[in-house]
PDB file of C-alpha atoms in Angstrom:
ATOM      1  CA  THR A  97       0.000   0.000   0.000  1.00  0.00           C
ATOM      2  CA  THR A  98       1.331   3.373  -0.984  1.00  0.00           C
ATOM      3  CA  ASP A  99      -0.017   6.598   0.518  1.00  0.00           C
ATOM      4  CA  ALA A 100      -0.287   9.502  -1.879  1.00  0.00           C
ATOM      5  CA  SER A 101      -0.553  13.065  -0.583  1.00  0.00           C
ATOM      6  CA  ILE A 102      -2.209  15.334  -3.137  1.00  0.00           C
ATOM      7  CA  ASN A 103      -2.575  19.070  -2.658  1.00  0.00           C
ATOM      8  CA  MET A 104      -5.644  20.112  -4.676  1.00  0.00           C
ATOM      9  CA  GLN A 105      -5.974  23.745  -5.681  1.00  0.00           C
ATOM     10  CA  PRO A 106      -9.433  25.372  -6.013  1.00  0.00           C
ATOM     11  CA  ASP A 107     -10.519  26.202  -9.538  1.00  0.00           C
ATOM     12  CA  PHE A 108     -12.811  28.989  -8.341  1.00  0.00           C
ATOM     13  CA  VAL A 109     -12.622  32.361  -6.607  1.00  0.00           C
ATOM     14  CA  GLU A 110     -14.630  33.286  -3.509  1.00  0.00           C
ATOM     15  CA  VAL A 111     -16.406  36.555  -4.271  1.00  0.00           C
ATOM     16  CA  THR A 112     -18.534  38.874  -2.114  1.00  0.00           C
ATOM     17  CA  ILE A 113     -20.543  41.658  -3.782  1.00  0.00           C
ATOM     18  CA  ASN A 114     -22.144  44.472  -1.771  1.00  0.00           C
ATOM     19  CA  THR A 115     -24.441  47.247  -3.022  1.00  0.00           C
ATOM     20  CA  ASP A 116     -27.676  49.115  -2.240  1.00  0.00           C
ATOM     21  CA  ILE A 117     -29.907  46.926  -0.058  1.00  0.00           C
ATOM     22  CA  ASP A 118     -32.771  47.274  -2.583  1.00  0.00           C
ATOM     23  CA  ALA A 119     -30.673  46.721  -5.716  1.00  0.00           C
ATOM     24  CA  ASP A 120     -30.513  43.462  -7.677  1.00  0.00           C
ATOM     25  CA  ILE A 121     -27.060  41.981  -8.304  1.00  0.00           C
ATOM     26  CA  TYR A 122     -26.247  40.514 -11.723  1.00  0.00           C
ATOM     27  CA  VAL A 123     -23.080  38.713 -12.750  1.00  0.00           C
ATOM     28  CA  ASP A 124     -22.595  38.204 -16.480  1.00  0.00           C
ATOM     29  CA  GLU A 125     -26.335  39.023 -16.964  1.00  0.00           C
ATOM     30  CA  GLN A 126     -27.389  36.367 -14.445  1.00  0.00           C
ATOM     31  CA  PHE A 127     -29.391  37.397 -11.367  1.00  0.00           C
ATOM     32  CA  MET A 128     -27.516  36.444  -8.195  1.00  0.00           C
ATOM     33  CA  GLY A 129     -29.308  38.165  -5.308  1.00  0.00           C
ATOM     34  CA  ARG A 130     -30.300  41.466  -3.762  1.00  0.00           C
ATOM     35  CA  GLY A 131     -28.167  43.806  -1.674  1.00  0.00           C
ATOM     36  CA  THR A 132     -25.354  41.327  -0.905  1.00  0.00           C
ATOM     37  CA  TRP A 133     -24.173  38.151  -2.605  1.00  0.00           C
ATOM     38  CA  ASN A 134     -21.421  35.699  -1.694  1.00  0.00           C
ATOM     39  CA  GLY A 135     -20.409  32.821  -3.909  1.00  0.00           C
ATOM     40  CA  ARG A 136     -17.902  31.226  -6.227  1.00  0.00           C
ATOM     41  CA  LEU A 137     -16.908  32.407  -9.680  1.00  0.00           C
ATOM     42  CA  SER A 138     -14.416  31.067 -12.173  1.00  0.00           C
ATOM     43  CA  ASP A 139     -11.196  32.947 -12.675  1.00  0.00           C
ATOM     44  CA  GLY A 140     -10.942  35.463 -15.481  1.00  0.00           C
ATOM     45  CA  SER A 141     -13.174  38.345 -16.520  1.00  0.00           C
ATOM     46  CA  HIS A 142     -16.695  38.971 -15.281  1.00  0.00           C
ATOM     47  CA  TYR A 143     -19.187  41.817 -15.644  1.00  0.00           C
ATOM     48  CA  VAL A 144     -21.204  42.765 -12.537  1.00  0.00           C
ATOM     49  CA  GLU A 145     -24.159  45.127 -12.196  1.00  0.00           C
ATOM     50  CA  ALA A 146     -26.415  46.576  -9.520  1.00  0.00           C
ATOM     51  CA  ARG A 147     -29.862  47.232 -10.981  1.00  0.00           C
ATOM     52  CA  LYS A 148     -32.867  49.080  -9.601  1.00  0.00           C
ATOM     53  CA  GLU A 149     -36.107  50.086 -11.314  1.00  0.00           C
ATOM     54  CA  ASN A 150     -36.046  53.611 -12.766  1.00  0.00           C
ATOM     55  CA  HIS A 151     -32.343  53.942 -11.894  1.00  0.00           C
ATOM     56  CA  SER A 152     -29.165  53.867 -13.983  1.00  0.00           C
ATOM     57  CA  PRO A 153     -27.269  50.649 -13.167  1.00  0.00           C
ATOM     58  CA  SER A 154     -23.933  50.643 -11.375  1.00  0.00           C
ATOM     59  CA  THR A 155     -21.400  48.431 -13.187  1.00  0.00           C
ATOM     60  CA  LYS A 156     -17.907  47.054 -12.794  1.00  0.00           C
ATOM     61  CA  ASN A 157     -15.577  44.747 -14.747  1.00  0.00           C
ATOM     62  CA  LEU A 158     -13.774  42.105 -12.680  1.00  0.00           C
ATOM     63  CA  SER A 159     -10.585  40.203 -13.350  1.00  0.00           C
ATOM     64  CA  LEU A 160     -10.426  37.284 -10.915  1.00  0.00           C
ATOM     65  CA  VAL A 161      -7.324  35.320 -10.032  1.00  0.00           C
ATOM     66  CA  LEU A 162      -7.329  31.810  -8.558  1.00  0.00           C
ATOM     67  CA  GLY A 163      -6.488  31.712  -4.891  1.00  0.00           C
ATOM     68  CA  LYS A 164      -7.359  35.366  -4.325  1.00  0.00           C
ATOM     69  CA  SER A 165     -10.733  36.109  -2.745  1.00  0.00           C
ATOM     70  CA  GLU A 166     -12.449  39.352  -3.764  1.00  0.00           C
ATOM     71  CA  THR A 167     -14.888  41.731  -2.068  1.00  0.00           C
ATOM     72  CA  ILE A 168     -16.604  44.076  -4.497  1.00  0.00           C
ATOM     73  CA  ASN A 169     -18.478  47.200  -3.401  1.00  0.00           C
ATOM     74  CA  LEU A 170     -20.794  48.474  -6.123  1.00  0.00           C
ATOM     75  CA  ASP A 171     -22.105  52.036  -5.972  1.00  0.00           C
ATOM     76  CA  SER A 172     -25.862  52.444  -5.562  1.00  0.00           C
ATOM     77  CA  PRO A 173     -27.729  52.775  -8.874  1.00  0.00           C
ATOM     78  CA  LYS A 174     -28.340  56.425  -9.719  1.00  0.00           C
ATOM     79  CA  PRO A 175     -31.969  57.603  -9.795  1.00  0.00           C
ATOM     80  CA  ILE A 176     -33.337  58.786 -13.149  1.00  0.00           C
ATOM     81  CA  VAL A 177     -35.337  61.929 -12.479  1.00  0.00           C
ATOM     82  CA  GLY A 178     -37.631  64.569 -13.931  1.00  0.00           C
ATOM     83  CA  PHE A 179     -39.414  67.637 -12.565  1.00  0.00           C
ATOM     84  CA  LEU A 180     -42.922  68.828 -11.721  1.00  0.00           C
ATOM     85  CA  HIS A 181     -44.025  72.449 -11.918  1.00  0.00           C
ATOM     86  CA  MET A 182     -47.231  72.469  -9.840  1.00  0.00           C
ATOM     87  CA  ASN A 183     -49.693  75.346  -9.710  1.00  0.00           C
ATOM     88  CA  SER A 184     -53.342  75.770  -8.773  1.00  0.00           C
ATOM     89  CA  THR A 185     -55.997  78.451  -9.001  1.00  0.00           C
ATOM     90  CA  GLN A 186     -56.108  78.390  -5.178  1.00  0.00           C
ATOM     91  CA  MET A 187     -52.768  79.605  -3.841  1.00  0.00           C
ATOM     92  CA  GLU A 188     -50.957  77.749  -1.068  1.00  0.00           C
ATOM     93  CA  THR A 189     -52.603  74.403  -1.783  1.00  0.00           C
ATOM     94  CA  ASP A 190     -50.729  71.523  -0.131  1.00  0.00           C
ATOM     95  CA  ILE A 191     -48.920  69.216  -2.566  1.00  0.00           C
ATOM     96  CA  PHE A 192     -48.553  65.509  -1.769  1.00  0.00           C
ATOM     97  CA  ILE A 193     -46.740  63.015  -3.998  1.00  0.00           C
ATOM     98  CA  ASP A 194     -46.956  59.349  -3.006  1.00  0.00           C
ATOM     99  CA  GLY A 195     -48.027  60.470   0.464  1.00  0.00           C
ATOM    100  CA  LYS A 196     -45.066  62.820   1.011  1.00  0.00           C
ATOM    101  CA  GLN A 197     -45.641  66.572   1.238  1.00  0.00           C
ATOM    102  CA  TYR A 198     -43.775  68.847  -1.176  1.00  0.00           C
ATOM    103  CA  GLY A 199     -44.731  72.318   0.027  1.00  0.00           C
ATOM    104  CA  THR A 200     -47.585  74.366  -1.388  1.00  0.00           C
ATOM    105  CA  THR A 201     -48.536  75.770  -4.784  1.00  0.00           C
ATOM    106  CA  PRO A 202     -46.995  77.289  -6.772  1.00  0.00           C
ATOM    107  CA  ASN A 203     -43.904  75.105  -6.524  1.00  0.00           C
ATOM    108  CA  MET A 204     -41.207  73.410  -8.601  1.00  0.00           C
ATOM    109  CA  VAL A 205     -40.667  69.857  -7.363  1.00  0.00           C
ATOM    110  CA  GLU A 206     -37.212  68.696  -8.418  1.00  0.00           C
ATOM    111  CA  ASN A 207     -35.589  65.292  -8.788  1.00  0.00           C
ATOM    112  CA  LEU A 208     -38.734  63.170  -8.913  1.00  0.00           C
ATOM    113  CA  LEU A 209     -38.071  59.569  -9.871  1.00  0.00           C
ATOM    114  CA  ILE A 210     -39.334  58.815 -13.363  1.00  0.00           C
ATOM    115  CA  GLY A 211     -42.516  56.774 -13.737  1.00  0.00           C
ATOM    116  CA  SER A 212     -45.997  56.992 -12.241  1.00  0.00           C
ATOM    117  CA  HIS A 213     -46.801  58.814  -9.009  1.00  0.00           C
ATOM    118  CA  GLU A 214     -49.964  59.638  -7.086  1.00  0.00           C
ATOM    119  CA  LEU A 215     -50.499  63.396  -6.844  1.00  0.00           C
ATOM    120  CA  LYS A 216     -52.840  64.828  -4.226  1.00  0.00           C
ATOM    121  CA  LEU A 217     -53.766  68.495  -3.722  1.00  0.00           C
ATOM    122  CA  GLU A 218     -55.436  69.525  -0.478  1.00  0.00           C
ATOM    123  CA  LYS A 219     -56.780  72.813   0.850  1.00  0.00           C
ATOM    124  CA  LYS A 220     -59.231  73.405   3.665  1.00  0.00           C
ATOM    125  CA  GLY A 221     -62.712  74.171   2.359  1.00  0.00           C
ATOM    126  CA  TYR A 222     -62.028  72.586  -1.046  1.00  0.00           C
ATOM    127  CA  ILE A 223     -62.492  69.120  -2.490  1.00  0.00           C
ATOM    128  CA  THR A 224     -59.216  67.168  -2.629  1.00  0.00           C
ATOM    129  CA  VAL A 225     -57.836  66.492  -6.114  1.00  0.00           C
ATOM    130  CA  THR A 226     -56.185  63.098  -6.635  1.00  0.00           C
ATOM    131  CA  LYS A 227     -54.655  61.978  -9.914  1.00  0.00           C
ATOM    132  CA  THR A 228     -51.852  59.885 -11.382  1.00  0.00           C
ATOM    133  CA  ILE A 229     -48.956  61.722 -13.011  1.00  0.00           C
ATOM    134  CA  ASN A 230     -46.109  60.371 -15.130  1.00  0.00           C
ATOM    135  CA  ILE A 231     -42.604  61.824 -14.802  1.00  0.00           C
ATOM    136  CA  THR A 232     -40.234  61.607 -17.794  1.00  0.00           C
ATOM    137  CA  LYS A 233     -36.435  61.638 -17.695  1.00  0.00           C
ATOM    138  CA  GLY A 234     -35.007  65.166 -17.696  1.00  0.00           C
ATOM    139  CA  GLU A 235     -38.345  66.809 -18.524  1.00  0.00           C
ATOM    140  CA  THR A 236     -40.625  69.149 -16.575  1.00  0.00           C
ATOM    141  CA  LEU A 237     -44.297  68.285 -16.240  1.00  0.00           C
ATOM    142  CA  THR A 238     -46.321  71.495 -15.841  1.00  0.00           C
ATOM    143  CA  LEU A 239     -49.745  71.243 -14.206  1.00  0.00           C
ATOM    144  CA  LYS A 240     -52.349  73.727 -13.037  1.00  0.00           C
ATOM    145  CA  GLU A 241     -55.358  72.381 -11.162  1.00  0.00           C
ATOM    146  CA  THR A 242     -58.614  73.936 -10.008  1.00  0.00           C
ATOM    147  CA  LEU A 243     -60.012  72.780  -6.676  1.00  0.00           C
ATOM    148  CA  GLN A 244     -63.764  72.953  -6.260  1.00  0.00           C
ATOM    149  CA  ASN A 245     -65.187  74.836  -3.315  1.00  0.00           C
ATOM    150  CA  GLU A 246     -66.931  72.268  -1.106  1.00  0.00           C
ATOM    151  CA  MET A 247     -70.132  74.273  -0.700  1.00  0.00           C
ATOM    152  CA  GLU A 248     -70.330  75.230  -4.384  1.00  0.00           C
ATOM    153  CA  SER A 249     -69.836  71.599  -5.348  1.00  0.00           C
ATOM    154  CA  ALA A 250     -72.440  70.491  -2.786  1.00  0.00           C
ATOM    155  CA  GLU A 251     -75.000  72.896  -4.231  1.00  0.00           C
ATOM    156  CA  LYS A 252     -74.265  71.673  -7.759  1.00  0.00           C
ATOM    157  CA  GLN A 253     -74.684  68.028  -6.741  1.00  0.00           C
ATOM    158  CA  PHE A 254     -77.942  68.896  -4.988  1.00  0.00           C
ATOM    159  CA  GLU A 255     -79.301  70.647  -8.076  1.00  0.00           C
ATOM    160  CA  ILE A 256     -78.398  67.673 -10.274  1.00  0.00           C
ATOM    161  CA  GLY A 257     -80.132  65.398  -7.782  1.00  0.00           C
ATOM    162  CA  LYS A 258     -83.276  67.530  -7.961  1.00  0.00           C
ATOM    163  CA  GLU A 259     -83.275  67.286 -11.758  1.00  0.00           C
ATOM    164  CA  PHE A 260     -83.136  63.493 -11.593  1.00  0.00           C
ATOM    165  CA  TYR A 261     -85.823  63.503  -8.922  1.00  0.00           C
ATOM    166  CA  ASP A 262     -88.148  65.595 -11.102  1.00  0.00           C
ATOM    167  CA  ARG A 263     -87.646  63.040 -13.892  1.00  0.00           C
ATOM    168  CA  HIS A 264     -88.459  60.228 -11.427  1.00  0.00           C
ATOM    169  CA  GLU A 265     -84.948  58.784 -11.786  1.00  0.00           C
ATOM    170  CA  PHE A 266     -84.763  58.219  -8.062  1.00  0.00           C
ATOM    171  CA  ALA A 267     -81.621  56.033  -7.916  1.00  0.00           C
ATOM    172  CA  LYS A 268     -79.561  58.704  -9.684  1.00  0.00           C
ATOM    173  CA  ALA A 269     -81.160  61.415  -7.552  1.00  0.00           C
ATOM    174  CA  VAL A 270     -80.113  59.597  -4.390  1.00  0.00           C
ATOM    175  CA  GLU A 271     -76.573  59.220  -5.716  1.00  0.00           C
ATOM    176  CA  HIS A 272     -76.162  62.976  -6.139  1.00  0.00           C
ATOM    177  CA  PHE A 273     -77.986  63.798  -2.899  1.00  0.00           C
ATOM    178  CA  HIS A 274     -75.482  61.540  -1.141  1.00  0.00           C
ATOM    179  CA  LYS A 275     -72.556  63.453  -2.635  1.00  0.00           C
ATOM    180  CA  ALA A 276     -74.076  66.778  -1.573  1.00  0.00           C
ATOM    181  CA  ALA A 277     -74.952  65.488   1.893  1.00  0.00           C
ATOM    182  CA  GLU A 278     -71.381  64.274   2.468  1.00  0.00           C
ATOM    183  CA  LEU A 279     -70.247  67.842   1.789  1.00  0.00           C
ATOM    184  CA  GLY A 280     -72.603  69.181   4.439  1.00  0.00           C
ATOM    185  CA  HIS A 281     -75.555  70.306   2.301  1.00  0.00           C
ATOM    186  CA  ALA A 282     -78.523  70.479   4.711  1.00  0.00           C
ATOM    187  CA  ASP A 283     -81.308  70.151   2.093  1.00  0.00           C
ATOM    188  CA  ALA A 284     -79.610  67.093   0.592  1.00  0.00           C
ATOM    189  CA  GLN A 285     -79.334  65.541   4.036  1.00  0.00           C
ATOM    190  CA  TYR A 286     -83.051  66.209   4.561  1.00  0.00           C
ATOM    191  CA  ALA A 287     -83.907  64.667   1.185  1.00  0.00           C
ATOM    192  CA  LEU A 288     -82.022  61.508   2.049  1.00  0.00           C
ATOM    193  CA  GLY A 289     -83.753  61.369   5.402  1.00  0.00           C
ATOM    194  CA  CYS A 290     -87.083  61.368   3.557  1.00  0.00           C
ATOM    195  CA  TYR A 291     -86.035  58.537   1.272  1.00  0.00           C
ATOM    196  CA  SER A 292     -87.444  55.112   2.082  1.00  0.00           C
ATOM    197  CA  GLN A 293     -88.531  51.957   0.307  1.00  0.00           C
ATOM    198  CA  ASN A 294     -86.839  53.009  -2.953  1.00  0.00           C
ATOM    199  CA  SER A 295     -88.821  56.269  -3.271  1.00  0.00           C
ATOM    200  CA  LEU A 296     -88.105  59.898  -2.480  1.00  0.00           C
ATOM    201  CA  ARG A 297     -90.562  61.979  -0.588  1.00  0.00           C
ATOM    202  CA  TYR A 298     -88.495  65.140  -0.832  1.00  0.00           C
ATOM    203  CA  LYS A 299     -90.493  68.270  -1.530  1.00  0.00           C
ATOM    204  CA  GLY A 300     -88.763  71.498  -2.437  1.00  0.00           C
TER     205      GLY A 300
END
C-alpha cells in the first residue's frame, strides 16, 4: 500500500458583492441576489451590475485570479429623475406626492423619480384632487389644477339630484344627494332622510 498526498488547488474564486440593499445583483447578466451576494466564480473576466427600477445601473468589470478572494463594493444605482411644476388656481394648496408633502402651490418639485406617481392636492374648504402623473427623464411636467369649493360643489350636486328627482330617476337622484350630503348640504341631508322603500318623498 502506498499513501499519496495530493494538494488540490481550487478552480474557483470566492467573491462577495455588496451594493444598495434594494438593488438586484447581476453577474454576467445572471441574477444572483439582492443587496449582498457571496459565492464562487471562475477565474478570469466577469461583468457585474447593480440594478434598480427607474435607476441607472452601477457596473464594474472584474478580473479574478485563482487563490485570491475578492470583495466588491458596487455604488448604488443612480436615480433617473424629472421635474414637476405644480400650480393651482387656489394659492398655497398643499402638494402631496406618493403620500409625502412637497410644500404648497406654486412650486417646482425637483428630482422626482421617473414613472408613475400619485399626486394629491389639499386645501381646507375645497375638495381634494387626486390623480396619477407620469414623470419623464429630464423633462418638466407642468400642471395647473382647479379645486372645487366644497359648498359650491355640494350645491351643484344637490341641483343635479333635484333634476333626476323631477324626472323620477330616483336612484340617480339619491346618488347625487349623497354626494351633496357628504359635503354638508342640509337640504340634501333632509332629502335623504325622507327617502325610504326606494322612493323619495323630498319636496322642495
